[in-house]
Amino acid sequence: MKKIHIILSFVLVSSFLTAQNKDTQIADKLFKKFEFIAASEAYLKLVDAQKADGYVYRQLADCYYNIYNTKEATKWFAKAIEEKQDSELYYRYAQMLKANGNYAESNKQMQKFAAMQPNDLRAKAFNENPNYIPRLLDQTKSFDLKALDINSDKSDFGAILHDNTIYFTSARNPSGKTYGWTKEPFLDIYKADLNEDGTITNSVPVKELNSKYHDGSVTISQDGNTIYFTSDSFRENSFEKDKANKLKLGRNNLFKATLENGKWTNITSLPFNSKDYSTGNPSLSKDGKTLYFSSNMPGSIGGVDIWKVAISETGSYGTPENLGKKVNTEGNESFPFITSENVLYFSSDAKQGLGAMDVYSIDLKGNAEAKNVGKPVNSEKDDFAFTFNESKNIGFVSSNRNGNDDILGLLPVCNYEVNTIVTNLKTGTILADAKVSILDDKNNVIATEQSNAKGEVSYKVECEKNYTIQAAKDGFESNSFIVTKSNNKGGSTKVDAALNPIEVIITETEVILNPIYFEYNKSNITQQGAFELDKLVQVLKNNDKLVIFAKSHTDNRGSDKFNLLLSDKRAKATVQYIISKGIDTSRISGKGYGETEPKVDCKENCTEEEYSQNRRSEFLIVK
């Protein structure tokens, strides 16, 4: 249902091909009247009668695309591309594949689209970073989702909270006229009470705002006395006539109302509305001086763009301004929401995302690019209509991830920034291009980055969780640094990662390292062991003719056979670690000697210190 507020009230996604014929007349007429469910049934009859061709397959695909039946749309797009199609069809096919989680096949269709439209912003973004999905999935989440009891079995979306009242858009009115596009009632504006325990009750229509056509979504001024909302242009008897199909073609328009004695009155159409284009999905700035909205008015980059217009103290409006290419694309951008900090949230079906429509944010104060909000706000399906109430610290997003447009609650996750600076411990010199990883409390590596020219790496992490920074650079001892846990949302903490230059003792016969410790009865390389072995790696890199033989020893606890086998495994693990760092296999070998060559021959009377001396690794210089 939200598509009428994303694209236009009455604009076809499909372009009709010359393959129309007398067999398709009935289905085509239904399609032109935007009765996509009935149209799909008529086209399917042609398929059953073996009268289908590429045109019918395309029309079927577009029927299901328009009602967001991604499974069926994908099926018929696949049939349609058996014949050559225009570029936009390949793009829509890619979107439906992505909405079903089939990213690999989606990329293939995007490649076809990009080859046909290389100058399209969507094509350029794809060509620059076609494998962006893993990056999105690795993002630190900013919100948790909460199921709400505000939803019905019809479309519900576009929730916004003012004081303790939630305003939202819904097709739940059982007495409302059925809309042929979706076979659901026309949309109305509703309100409900948000209770102290978080429950939502008393959902009722806002009768004075609703018409017999589509109404919603809304935005409300800070004082609660002014509301802007979307409604059909039919409200003012504004439309175009399509005589051939016996249709009246309306648009989405923006309206304003004021609150008097608890009722919304003085409903007026905004002066930049038109029967030639749509305006809708308003969001009012905190100071009430700027109204953001979506429109396909002249000057739009794509199908629907995000625009803004200034509101003067006298209530007059300036000239609408397009927000430009940092926000808008050749696709559709809609559902803007502006925060008090001038951060804009919006939805796009053309920027790189997880599904057909994702939520993005951009700080309008700076020059940053728009950023995908990531999971769980976004999913493989359509996600849109993000709003947030700062005083209550809760928000909403709408999604059809459960098969129907529903409203989900948003609870912010406490995040803070870990700022790491890598330096030389002895000189204090900044170390660029150091490898910096951040690990969680289970020592899982969350992300790894290279330090920049200032030695810096920053990570956004969750509050009240423990993290560790690992830093490494050739010529320096790797090390770990505990991150001081933060309880302040939006704060930051600094981690000084000072690395000690490697200064290894090299004699004529061996390279002497600190003891290489292994876990009890295990042969895998530990973090501490890796730190020490990195020193040996550096020595080998600095001396390209050097050849090393690694000897692993145990103490005399345990059987001879067990100790011999364990030490040999440890020697081989050591060798494999060195090779994994780029050292040629001809320059490192190893063997385990168990307890056969004790450094201290204390037999059965060893102290713990003597056990430790015997449990060692040696790195002999072969040549």
Coordinates of C-alpha atoms in Angstrom, one line a residue:
M1 CA 0.0 0.0 0.0
K2 CA 2.8 2.4 0.6
K3 CA 3.7 2.4 -3.1
I4 CA 1.0 5.0 -3.7
H5 CA 3.0 7.3 -1.4
I6 CA 6.4 6.3 -2.8
I7 CA 5.8 6.5 -6.5
L8 CA 2.6 8.4 -7.6
S9 CA -1.1 7.9 -6.9
F10 CA -1.7 6.8 -10.5
V11 CA 1.4 6.3 -12.5
L12 CA 2.3 3.0 -14.2
V13 CA 5.6 1.2 -13.5
S14 CA 5.3 -0.8 -16.7
S15 CA 5.7 0.7 -20.2
F16 CA 3.3 -0.9 -22.6
L17 CA 4.9 -2.7 -25.5
T18 CA 3.6 -3.2 -29.0
A19 CA 2.8 -6.8 -28.2
Q20 CA -0.7 -5.9 -27.0
N21 CA -3.4 -7.7 -29.0
K22 CA -7.0 -8.7 -28.8
D23 CA -6.2 -11.6 -26.4
T24 CA -4.7 -9.1 -23.9
Q25 CA -7.4 -6.5 -24.1
I26 CA -9.2 -7.4 -20.9
A27 CA -6.1 -7.8 -18.9
D28 CA -4.6 -4.6 -20.3
K29 CA -7.6 -2.6 -19.4
L30 CA -7.5 -3.8 -15.8
F31 CA -3.8 -3.0 -15.7
K32 CA -4.3 0.5 -17.0
K33 CA -7.0 1.0 -14.3
F34 CA -4.4 0.0 -11.7
E35 CA -6.4 -3.1 -10.7
F36 CA -3.2 -5.2 -10.6
I37 CA -4.7 -8.2 -8.8
A38 CA -7.5 -8.6 -11.3
A39 CA -5.1 -7.9 -14.1
S40 CA -2.7 -10.6 -13.0
E41 CA -5.6 -13.1 -12.9
A42 CA -6.5 -12.2 -16.5
Y43 CA -2.9 -12.5 -17.7
L44 CA -2.6 -15.9 -16.0
K45 CA -5.6 -17.1 -18.0
L46 CA -3.6 -16.3 -21.1
V47 CA -0.7 -18.3 -19.7
D48 CA -3.0 -21.3 -19.0
A49 CA -4.4 -21.0 -22.5
Q50 CA -0.9 -21.0 -24.0
K51 CA -1.4 -17.6 -25.4
A52 CA 1.4 -15.9 -23.4
D53 CA 4.5 -14.2 -24.8
G54 CA 7.2 -11.9 -23.6
Y55 CA 4.7 -9.1 -23.3
V56 CA 2.3 -11.1 -21.1
Y57 CA 5.2 -12.3 -18.9
R58 CA 6.4 -8.7 -18.4
Q59 CA 2.9 -7.5 -17.6
L60 CA 2.5 -10.3 -15.0
A61 CA 5.9 -9.4 -13.5
D62 CA 4.9 -5.7 -13.2
C63 CA 1.5 -6.6 -11.7
Y64 CA 3.2 -8.5 -8.9
Y65 CA 6.0 -5.8 -8.7
N66 CA 3.3 -3.2 -8.1
I67 CA 1.6 -5.2 -5.3
Y68 CA 5.0 -6.3 -3.9
N69 CA 4.6 -10.0 -4.4
T70 CA 8.3 -10.6 -4.7
K71 CA 8.1 -14.4 -5.3
E72 CA 5.7 -14.1 -8.2
A73 CA 7.4 -11.0 -9.6
T74 CA 10.7 -12.8 -9.7
K75 CA 9.1 -15.8 -11.5
W76 CA 7.6 -13.7 -14.3
F77 CA 10.6 -11.4 -14.6
A78 CA 12.7 -14.5 -15.3
K79 CA 10.3 -15.4 -18.1
A80 CA 10.2 -11.9 -19.5
I81 CA 14.0 -11.6 -19.9
E82 CA 14.0 -14.6 -22.2
E83 CA 13.4 -11.8 -24.7
K84 CA 15.4 -8.6 -24.7
Q85 CA 13.9 -5.9 -22.4
D86 CA 14.5 -2.3 -21.6
S87 CA 17.1 -1.5 -18.9
E88 CA 14.5 -0.6 -16.2
L89 CA 13.0 -4.1 -16.3
Y90 CA 16.4 -5.6 -15.4
Y91 CA 16.7 -3.1 -12.6
R92 CA 13.3 -4.1 -11.2
Y93 CA 14.1 -7.8 -11.6
A94 CA 17.3 -7.2 -9.6
Q95 CA 15.3 -5.5 -6.8
M96 CA 12.9 -8.4 -6.5
L97 CA 15.7 -10.9 -6.4
K98 CA 17.4 -8.9 -3.7
A99 CA 14.1 -8.7 -1.8
N100 CA 14.1 -12.5 -1.8
G101 CA 17.7 -12.6 -0.5
N102 CA 19.1 -13.9 -3.8
Y103 CA 22.0 -11.4 -3.9
A104 CA 24.2 -13.3 -6.4
E105 CA 21.5 -13.4 -9.1
S106 CA 20.5 -9.8 -8.3
N107 CA 24.0 -8.7 -9.0
K108 CA 23.9 -10.5 -12.4
Q109 CA 20.8 -8.5 -13.4
M110 CA 22.3 -5.3 -12.1
Q111 CA 25.3 -5.9 -14.3
K112 CA 23.0 -6.0 -17.3
F113 CA 21.3 -2.9 -16.2
A114 CA 24.6 -1.1 -15.6
A115 CA 25.9 -2.1 -19.0
M116 CA 22.8 -0.6 -20.6
Q117 CA 22.8 2.6 -18.5
P118 CA 26.5 3.2 -17.5
N119 CA 25.8 6.9 -16.6
D120 CA 22.9 6.1 -14.2
L121 CA 23.8 6.9 -10.6
R122 CA 22.4 3.5 -9.6
A123 CA 24.7 1.8 -12.2
K124 CA 27.7 3.9 -11.1
A125 CA 27.2 3.0 -7.4
F126 CA 26.9 -0.7 -8.3
N127 CA 30.0 -0.7 -10.5
E128 CA 32.0 1.0 -7.7
N129 CA 31.0 -1.5 -5.1
P130 CA 29.1 -4.5 -6.4
N131 CA 29.7 -6.7 -3.3
Y132 CA 28.5 -4.3 -0.7
I133 CA 26.2 -6.7 1.2
P134 CA 28.8 -8.1 3.6
R135 CA 29.7 -4.5 4.6
L136 CA 26.1 -3.7 5.4
L137 CA 25.6 -6.9 7.4
D138 CA 28.7 -6.1 9.5
Q139 CA 27.5 -2.7 10.6
T140 CA 27.0 -2.1 14.3
K141 CA 23.3 -1.9 14.9
S142 CA 21.8 1.3 16.1
F143 CA 18.3 0.1 17.0
D144 CA 16.5 -2.9 18.4
L145 CA 13.1 -3.7 17.0
K146 CA 9.9 -4.2 19.0
A147 CA 6.6 -5.8 17.9
L148 CA 3.6 -3.5 18.4
D149 CA 0.0 -4.1 19.0
I150 CA -1.0 -1.2 16.8
N151 CA -1.1 -3.3 13.6
S152 CA -4.2 -4.7 11.9
D153 CA -4.5 -7.4 9.2
K154 CA -4.4 -4.6 6.6
S155 CA -1.6 -2.1 5.7
D156 CA -0.4 0.0 8.6
F157 CA 2.5 2.4 8.3
G158 CA 3.9 5.9 8.8
A159 CA 3.7 6.2 12.6
I160 CA 4.8 9.4 14.3
L161 CA 4.6 10.2 18.0
H162 CA 3.6 13.5 19.5
D163 CA 3.3 13.7 23.3
N164 CA 1.5 10.4 24.0
T165 CA -0.4 10.2 20.8
I166 CA 0.7 8.1 17.8
Y167 CA -0.6 9.2 14.4
F168 CA -0.4 6.6 11.6
T169 CA -1.8 5.6 8.3
S170 CA -4.0 2.5 7.9
A171 CA -6.3 0.7 5.4
R172 CA -8.2 -1.0 8.3
N173 CA -11.5 0.9 7.7
P174 CA -14.0 -2.0 6.9
S175 CA -16.6 0.5 5.6
G176 CA -14.1 2.2 3.3
K177 CA -14.3 1.9 -0.5
T178 CA -12.0 -0.9 -1.8
Y179 CA -9.0 0.3 -3.8
G180 CA -8.6 -1.8 -7.0
W181 CA -4.8 -1.6 -6.9
T182 CA -4.5 -3.6 -3.7
K183 CA -8.0 -4.9 -2.9
E184 CA -7.8 -3.1 0.4
P185 CA -9.8 -0.1 1.7
F186 CA -8.5 3.4 0.9
L187 CA -6.0 4.7 3.4
D188 CA -7.0 6.8 6.4
I189 CA -5.2 8.7 9.1
Y190 CA -5.6 7.2 12.6
K191 CA -4.4 8.0 16.1
A192 CA -3.8 5.9 19.2
D193 CA -2.7 6.3 22.8
L194 CA 0.8 5.3 23.9
N195 CA 0.5 4.2 27.5
E196 CA 3.2 4.4 30.2
D197 CA 3.7 0.6 30.1
G198 CA 4.4 0.8 26.4
T199 CA 1.1 -0.6 25.2
I200 CA -0.8 1.1 22.5
T201 CA -4.6 1.4 22.8
N202 CA -7.7 3.3 21.4
S203 CA -6.8 3.3 17.7
V204 CA -9.4 5.6 16.1
P205 CA -9.7 7.4 12.8
V206 CA -9.0 11.2 12.7
K207 CA -12.3 11.8 11.0
E208 CA -11.9 15.5 10.4
L209 CA -8.7 14.9 8.3
N210 CA -9.9 11.8 6.3
S211 CA -11.7 11.9 3.0
K212 CA -13.2 9.1 0.9
Y213 CA -9.9 8.8 -0.9
H214 CA -6.3 8.1 0.4
D215 CA -5.1 10.1 3.4
G216 CA -1.8 10.0 5.3
S217 CA 1.0 10.2 6.3
V218 CA 1.4 13.2 8.7
T219 CA 3.8 15.5 10.5
I220 CA 3.0 17.7 13.5
S221 CA 4.6 20.9 14.8
Q222 CA 6.4 21.0 18.1
D223 CA 3.5 22.8 19.8
G224 CA 1.0 20.3 18.4
N225 CA -1.2 22.9 16.8
T226 CA -0.3 22.4 13.1
I227 CA -0.5 19.3 11.1
Y228 CA 0.7 18.6 7.5
F229 CA -0.7 15.5 5.8
T230 CA -0.9 13.7 2.5
S231 CA -4.2 13.3 0.7
D232 CA -5.5 12.7 -2.8
S233 CA -5.9 15.7 -5.1
F234 CA -9.5 14.4 -5.5
R235 CA -10.1 16.2 -2.2
E236 CA -10.1 19.4 -4.2
N237 CA -11.7 18.0 -7.3
S238 CA -8.3 18.2 -9.0
F239 CA -7.5 15.4 -11.5
E240 CA -6.8 14.6 -15.1
K241 CA -9.3 12.6 -17.2
D242 CA -8.1 9.5 -19.1
K243 CA -11.0 9.2 -21.5
A244 CA -9.7 6.1 -23.2
N245 CA -9.7 4.1 -20.0
K246 CA -12.6 6.0 -18.3
L247 CA -10.3 7.1 -15.4
K248 CA -9.8 10.1 -13.3
L249 CA -6.1 10.4 -12.6
G250 CA -5.3 12.1 -9.3
R251 CA -2.1 12.9 -7.4
N252 CA -0.8 12.9 -3.9
N253 CA -1.1 16.4 -2.5
L254 CA 0.0 18.1 0.7
F255 CA -2.5 19.8 3.0
K256 CA -2.2 21.8 6.3
A257 CA -4.7 21.9 9.2
T258 CA -4.7 23.7 12.6
L259 CA -6.0 22.5 15.9
E260 CA -9.0 24.3 17.5
N261 CA -10.9 23.0 20.5
G262 CA -9.3 19.5 20.0
K263 CA -10.3 19.3 16.4
W264 CA -8.3 19.7 13.2
T265 CA -9.8 22.6 11.1
N266 CA -8.9 25.1 8.4
I267 CA -7.7 22.4 6.0
T268 CA -5.8 24.1 3.1
S269 CA -3.9 22.8 0.1
L270 CA -0.3 23.9 -0.1
P271 CA 0.4 26.4 -2.9
F272 CA 2.9 24.2 -4.7
N273 CA 0.6 21.3 -5.2
S274 CA -0.3 20.4 -8.8
K275 CA -2.4 18.0 -10.8
D276 CA 0.7 17.4 -12.9
Y277 CA 2.8 15.9 -10.2
S278 CA 2.5 14.5 -6.6
T279 CA 3.7 15.9 -3.3
G280 CA 3.5 13.9 0.0
N281 CA 5.1 12.3 3.0
P282 CA 5.8 15.6 4.9
S283 CA 8.3 16.1 7.8
L284 CA 8.5 19.4 9.6
S285 CA 11.7 20.7 11.2
K286 CA 11.7 21.3 14.9
D287 CA 11.7 25.1 14.5
G288 CA 8.8 24.8 12.0
K289 CA 10.7 26.8 9.4
T290 CA 11.4 24.0 6.9
L291 CA 9.1 21.3 5.5
Y292 CA 10.6 18.3 3.9
F293 CA 8.5 16.2 1.5
S294 CA 8.7 13.8 -1.5
S295 CA 7.7 14.7 -5.0
N296 CA 8.2 14.0 -8.7
M297 CA 7.8 17.7 -9.6
P298 CA 9.9 19.2 -12.4
G299 CA 13.5 19.2 -11.4
S300 CA 13.4 15.8 -9.9
I301 CA 16.4 13.6 -10.5
G302 CA 14.5 10.3 -10.5
G303 CA 10.9 9.1 -10.2
V304 CA 10.3 10.6 -6.8
D305 CA 12.8 12.8 -4.9
I306 CA 13.2 14.4 -1.5
W307 CA 12.5 18.2 -1.5
K308 CA 12.3 21.0 1.1
V309 CA 10.5 24.3 1.2
A310 CA 11.0 27.2 3.6
I311 CA 8.1 28.4 5.7
S312 CA 8.2 32.1 6.7
E313 CA 7.0 33.6 10.0
T314 CA 3.8 34.8 8.2
G315 CA 3.1 31.2 7.0
S316 CA 4.0 31.7 3.4
Y317 CA 6.1 29.2 1.5
G318 CA 9.3 29.7 -0.5
T319 CA 10.3 27.9 -3.7
P320 CA 10.7 24.1 -3.2
E321 CA 14.4 22.9 -3.4
N322 CA 15.6 19.5 -4.5
L323 CA 18.0 18.0 -1.9
G324 CA 20.4 16.9 -4.7
K325 CA 22.3 13.8 -5.6
K326 CA 23.7 13.1 -2.2
V327 CA 20.1 12.1 -1.3
N328 CA 18.3 11.5 -4.6
T329 CA 18.8 9.1 -7.4
E330 CA 17.2 8.0 -10.7
G331 CA 15.0 5.7 -8.5
N332 CA 12.6 6.7 -5.8
E333 CA 13.4 8.5 -2.5
S334 CA 10.5 9.1 -0.1
F335 CA 9.4 9.3 3.5
P336 CA 11.8 11.9 4.8
F337 CA 12.1 12.5 8.5
I338 CA 14.3 15.4 9.9
T339 CA 15.7 15.3 13.4
S340 CA 16.5 18.3 15.7
E341 CA 20.1 17.8 14.8
N342 CA 19.4 18.2 11.1
V343 CA 19.9 14.6 10.3
L344 CA 17.6 13.4 7.6
Y345 CA 16.3 9.8 7.5
F346 CA 14.6 8.7 4.3
S347 CA 13.9 5.6 2.2
S348 CA 15.2 4.7 -1.2
D349 CA 14.7 1.9 -3.6
A350 CA 17.8 2.8 -5.7
K351 CA 20.7 3.2 -3.3
Q352 CA 22.7 0.2 -2.3
G353 CA 20.6 -1.7 0.3
L354 CA 19.5 -5.0 1.6
G355 CA 16.1 -5.0 0.0
A356 CA 14.0 -3.2 -2.5
M357 CA 13.5 -0.2 -0.2
D358 CA 15.9 0.6 2.7
V359 CA 16.2 3.4 5.3
Y360 CA 19.2 5.8 5.0
S361 CA 20.5 8.7 7.0
I362 CA 22.5 11.8 6.1
D363 CA 23.8 14.7 8.2
L364 CA 22.7 17.7 6.3
K365 CA 25.1 19.9 8.2
G366 CA 28.2 18.4 6.6
N367 CA 29.4 16.8 3.3
A368 CA 29.0 13.2 4.3
E369 CA 27.3 10.7 2.0
A370 CA 24.0 9.1 2.8
K371 CA 24.5 5.9 4.9
N372 CA 22.4 2.8 5.0
V373 CA 21.0 2.4 8.6
G374 CA 21.6 -1.4 8.4
K375 CA 19.9 -4.3 10.2
P376 CA 17.6 -4.8 11.9
V377 CA 15.9 -1.5 10.8
N378 CA 16.5 -2.7 7.2
S379 CA 15.7 -6.2 5.8
E380 CA 15.5 -8.0 2.5
K381 CA 12.0 -6.5 2.1
D382 CA 10.6 -2.9 2.0
D383 CA 11.5 -0.8 5.0
F384 CA 10.4 2.8 5.1
A385 CA 8.7 5.7 7.1
F386 CA 11.4 6.0 9.8
T387 CA 10.5 8.4 12.6
F388 CA 12.0 9.1 16.1
N389 CA 10.8 10.9 19.1
E390 CA 13.8 12.3 21.0
S391 CA 12.0 13.2 24.2
K392 CA 10.6 9.7 24.6
N393 CA 13.7 8.0 23.1
I394 CA 11.6 5.7 20.9
G395 CA 10.9 5.5 17.2
F396 CA 9.0 3.7 14.5
V397 CA 9.7 2.1 11.1
S398 CA 7.4 0.5 8.7
S399 CA 8.1 -2.8 6.9
N400 CA 6.5 -5.5 4.9
R401 CA 9.0 -8.1 6.1
N402 CA 6.2 -10.1 7.6
G403 CA 4.1 -10.1 4.4
N404 CA 2.1 -7.0 5.1
D405 CA 2.9 -3.3 5.8
D406 CA 3.3 -3.2 9.6
I407 CA 4.6 -0.7 12.1
L408 CA 7.6 -1.7 14.2
G409 CA 8.9 0.0 17.3
L410 CA 12.5 1.2 17.5
L411 CA 14.6 1.2 20.7
P412 CA 18.0 2.9 20.3
V413 CA 21.0 0.8 21.1
C414 CA 23.6 2.6 23.2
N415 CA 26.6 3.1 21.0
Y416 CA 29.9 4.9 21.4
E417 CA 33.0 5.4 19.4
V418 CA 36.4 3.8 20.0
N419 CA 39.2 6.0 18.7
T420 CA 42.5 4.2 18.4
I421 CA 45.8 5.9 17.7
V422 CA 48.8 3.6 16.9
T423 CA 52.2 4.9 17.8
N424 CA 55.8 3.8 18.3
L425 CA 56.2 3.1 22.0
K426 CA 59.8 4.3 22.2
T427 CA 59.6 7.4 20.0
G428 CA 55.9 8.3 20.1
T429 CA 55.9 8.5 16.3
I430 CA 52.6 7.9 14.5
L431 CA 52.3 4.6 12.8
A432 CA 50.3 4.6 9.6
D433 CA 49.1 1.4 7.8
A434 CA 49.0 -0.6 11.0
K435 CA 46.6 -3.5 11.2
V436 CA 44.0 -2.7 13.9
S437 CA 41.3 -5.2 14.9
I438 CA 38.5 -4.9 17.4
L439 CA 37.4 -8.0 19.3
D440 CA 34.4 -8.8 21.4
D441 CA 34.3 -10.3 24.9
K442 CA 34.6 -13.8 23.3
N443 CA 37.7 -12.8 21.3
N444 CA 35.8 -12.8 18.0
V445 CA 37.2 -10.3 15.5
I446 CA 34.4 -7.9 14.7
A447 CA 36.3 -5.8 12.1
T448 CA 39.8 -5.0 10.9
E449 CA 41.0 -1.7 9.5
Q450 CA 44.3 -0.1 8.5
S451 CA 45.4 3.0 10.5
N452 CA 45.3 6.2 8.4
A453 CA 48.1 8.8 7.9
K454 CA 47.5 10.0 11.5
G455 CA 47.6 6.5 12.9
E456 CA 43.9 6.5 13.6
V457 CA 41.2 3.9 13.4
S458 CA 37.6 4.4 14.7
Y459 CA 35.0 1.8 15.5
K460 CA 31.4 2.3 16.6
V461 CA 30.5 -0.3 19.3
E462 CA 27.7 -1.0 21.8
C463 CA 27.8 0.4 25.3
E464 CA 28.2 -1.9 28.3
K465 CA 30.1 -4.5 26.4
N466 CA 33.7 -5.4 26.7
Y467 CA 36.0 -4.9 23.7
T468 CA 39.7 -5.4 23.0
I469 CA 41.9 -3.6 20.4
Q470 CA 44.6 -5.6 18.7
A471 CA 47.3 -3.7 16.7
A472 CA 50.1 -5.1 14.6
K473 CA 52.7 -3.7 12.2
D474 CA 55.8 -5.1 10.6
G475 CA 58.8 -4.3 12.7
F476 CA 56.8 -4.0 15.9
E477 CA 55.5 -6.4 18.5
S478 CA 51.8 -7.0 18.2
N479 CA 49.8 -6.1 21.3
S480 CA 46.3 -6.0 22.8
F481 CA 44.7 -3.1 24.5
I482 CA 41.5 -3.2 26.7
V483 CA 38.8 -0.7 25.7
T484 CA 37.3 1.2 28.6
K485 CA 33.6 0.4 28.7
S486 CA 31.3 3.4 28.1
N487 CA 27.8 3.9 29.4
N488 CA 27.3 7.2 27.6
K489 CA 25.4 7.1 24.3
G490 CA 27.1 9.1 21.6
G491 CA 30.3 9.4 23.6
S492 CA 33.7 8.2 22.7
T493 CA 36.8 6.6 24.3
K494 CA 40.4 6.8 23.2
V495 CA 42.7 3.8 23.0
D496 CA 46.5 4.6 22.8
A497 CA 47.9 1.6 21.0
A498 CA 51.7 2.0 21.5
L499 CA 53.7 -0.8 19.8
N500 CA 57.1 -1.8 20.9
P501 CA 59.7 -2.0 18.1
I502 CA 61.0 -5.6 17.6
E503 CA 64.4 -6.0 19.1
V504 CA 65.1 -9.7 19.1
I505 CA 68.3 -11.3 20.5
I506 CA 70.1 -13.1 17.7
T507 CA 73.2 -15.2 18.6
E508 CA 75.4 -17.1 16.2
T509 CA 73.3 -20.2 16.7
E510 CA 69.7 -19.2 17.5
V511 CA 67.0 -16.5 17.6
I512 CA 65.9 -16.1 21.2
L513 CA 62.2 -15.2 21.9
N514 CA 60.2 -15.1 25.0
P515 CA 58.6 -18.4 25.9
I516 CA 55.9 -19.6 23.4
Y517 CA 53.0 -20.7 25.6
F518 CA 50.4 -23.2 24.5
E519 CA 47.1 -24.1 26.2
Y520 CA 47.2 -27.3 28.3
N521 CA 47.3 -30.4 26.1
K522 CA 46.7 -28.2 23.0
S523 CA 48.9 -27.3 20.0
N524 CA 47.1 -24.3 18.5
I525 CA 48.9 -21.0 18.5
T526 CA 47.6 -18.6 21.2
Q527 CA 47.4 -14.9 21.0
Q528 CA 50.6 -14.5 23.2
G529 CA 52.4 -17.1 21.0
A530 CA 51.4 -15.1 17.9
F531 CA 52.9 -12.0 19.3
E532 CA 56.3 -13.7 19.9
L533 CA 56.3 -15.6 16.6
D534 CA 55.6 -12.3 14.8
K535 CA 59.1 -11.2 16.0
L536 CA 60.6 -14.2 14.3
V537 CA 58.7 -13.4 11.1
Q538 CA 60.2 -10.0 11.1
V539 CA 63.7 -11.3 11.6
L540 CA 63.2 -13.6 8.6
K541 CA 61.9 -10.8 6.5
N542 CA 64.8 -8.6 7.4
N543 CA 67.3 -11.4 6.7
D544 CA 66.2 -13.1 3.5
K545 CA 69.0 -15.8 3.6
L546 CA 68.2 -16.9 7.1
V547 CA 66.9 -20.5 7.6
I548 CA 65.4 -21.6 11.0
F549 CA 64.7 -25.0 12.6
A550 CA 62.1 -24.9 15.3
K551 CA 62.5 -27.3 18.2
S552 CA 59.5 -27.8 20.6
H553 CA 60.1 -29.3 24.1
T554 CA 57.8 -30.4 26.9
D555 CA 58.5 -31.0 30.6
N556 CA 58.6 -34.6 31.9
R557 CA 55.0 -34.7 33.2
G558 CA 52.9 -37.2 31.1
S559 CA 54.1 -40.3 29.2
D560 CA 57.1 -40.1 26.8
K561 CA 54.9 -41.0 23.8
F562 CA 52.3 -38.4 24.7
N563 CA 54.9 -35.7 25.2
L564 CA 56.7 -36.5 21.9
L565 CA 53.5 -36.4 19.9
L566 CA 52.3 -33.2 21.6
S567 CA 55.6 -31.4 21.1
D568 CA 55.7 -32.4 17.4
K569 CA 52.2 -31.0 16.9
R570 CA 53.3 -27.8 18.5
A571 CA 56.4 -27.5 16.4
K572 CA 54.3 -28.1 13.2
A573 CA 51.8 -25.5 14.3
T574 CA 54.6 -23.0 14.9
V575 CA 56.0 -23.7 11.4
Q576 CA 52.6 -23.3 9.8
Y577 CA 52.1 -20.0 11.5
I578 CA 55.4 -18.6 10.2
I579 CA 54.6 -19.8 6.7
S580 CA 51.1 -18.2 6.9
K581 CA 52.9 -14.8 7.3
G582 CA 54.5 -15.1 3.9
I583 CA 57.8 -16.9 4.8
D584 CA 58.8 -19.5 2.2
T585 CA 58.5 -23.1 3.3
S586 CA 62.2 -23.7 2.5
R587 CA 63.2 -21.3 5.3
I588 CA 61.4 -22.8 8.3
S589 CA 61.0 -26.4 9.5
G590 CA 60.4 -27.9 12.9
K591 CA 60.2 -31.0 15.1
G592 CA 59.0 -32.0 18.5
Y593 CA 61.4 -33.6 21.0
G594 CA 59.1 -34.2 23.9
E595 CA 61.0 -34.5 27.2
T596 CA 64.1 -36.0 25.6
E597 CA 66.3 -32.8 25.8
P598 CA 65.6 -31.1 29.2
K599 CA 67.2 -27.8 29.8
V600 CA 67.3 -28.6 33.5
D601 CA 67.7 -32.3 34.2
C602 CA 65.7 -32.3 37.5
K603 CA 64.1 -35.7 36.8
E604 CA 61.1 -36.2 39.2
N605 CA 62.1 -33.4 41.6
C606 CA 61.5 -30.4 39.3
T607 CA 60.1 -27.2 40.7
E608 CA 57.5 -25.2 38.7
E609 CA 60.2 -22.9 37.5
E610 CA 62.3 -25.8 36.3
Y611 CA 59.2 -27.3 34.6
S612 CA 58.7 -24.0 32.8
Q613 CA 62.3 -23.8 31.6
N614 CA 62.0 -27.3 30.1
R615 CA 58.7 -26.5 28.4
R616 CA 60.1 -24.3 25.7
S617 CA 60.6 -23.6 22.0
E618 CA 64.0 -23.0 20.4
F619 CA 64.7 -21.4 17.0
L620 CA 68.0 -22.6 15.8
I621 CA 69.8 -20.9 12.9
V622 CA 70.5 -23.5 10.2
K623 CA 72.3 -21.1 7.9

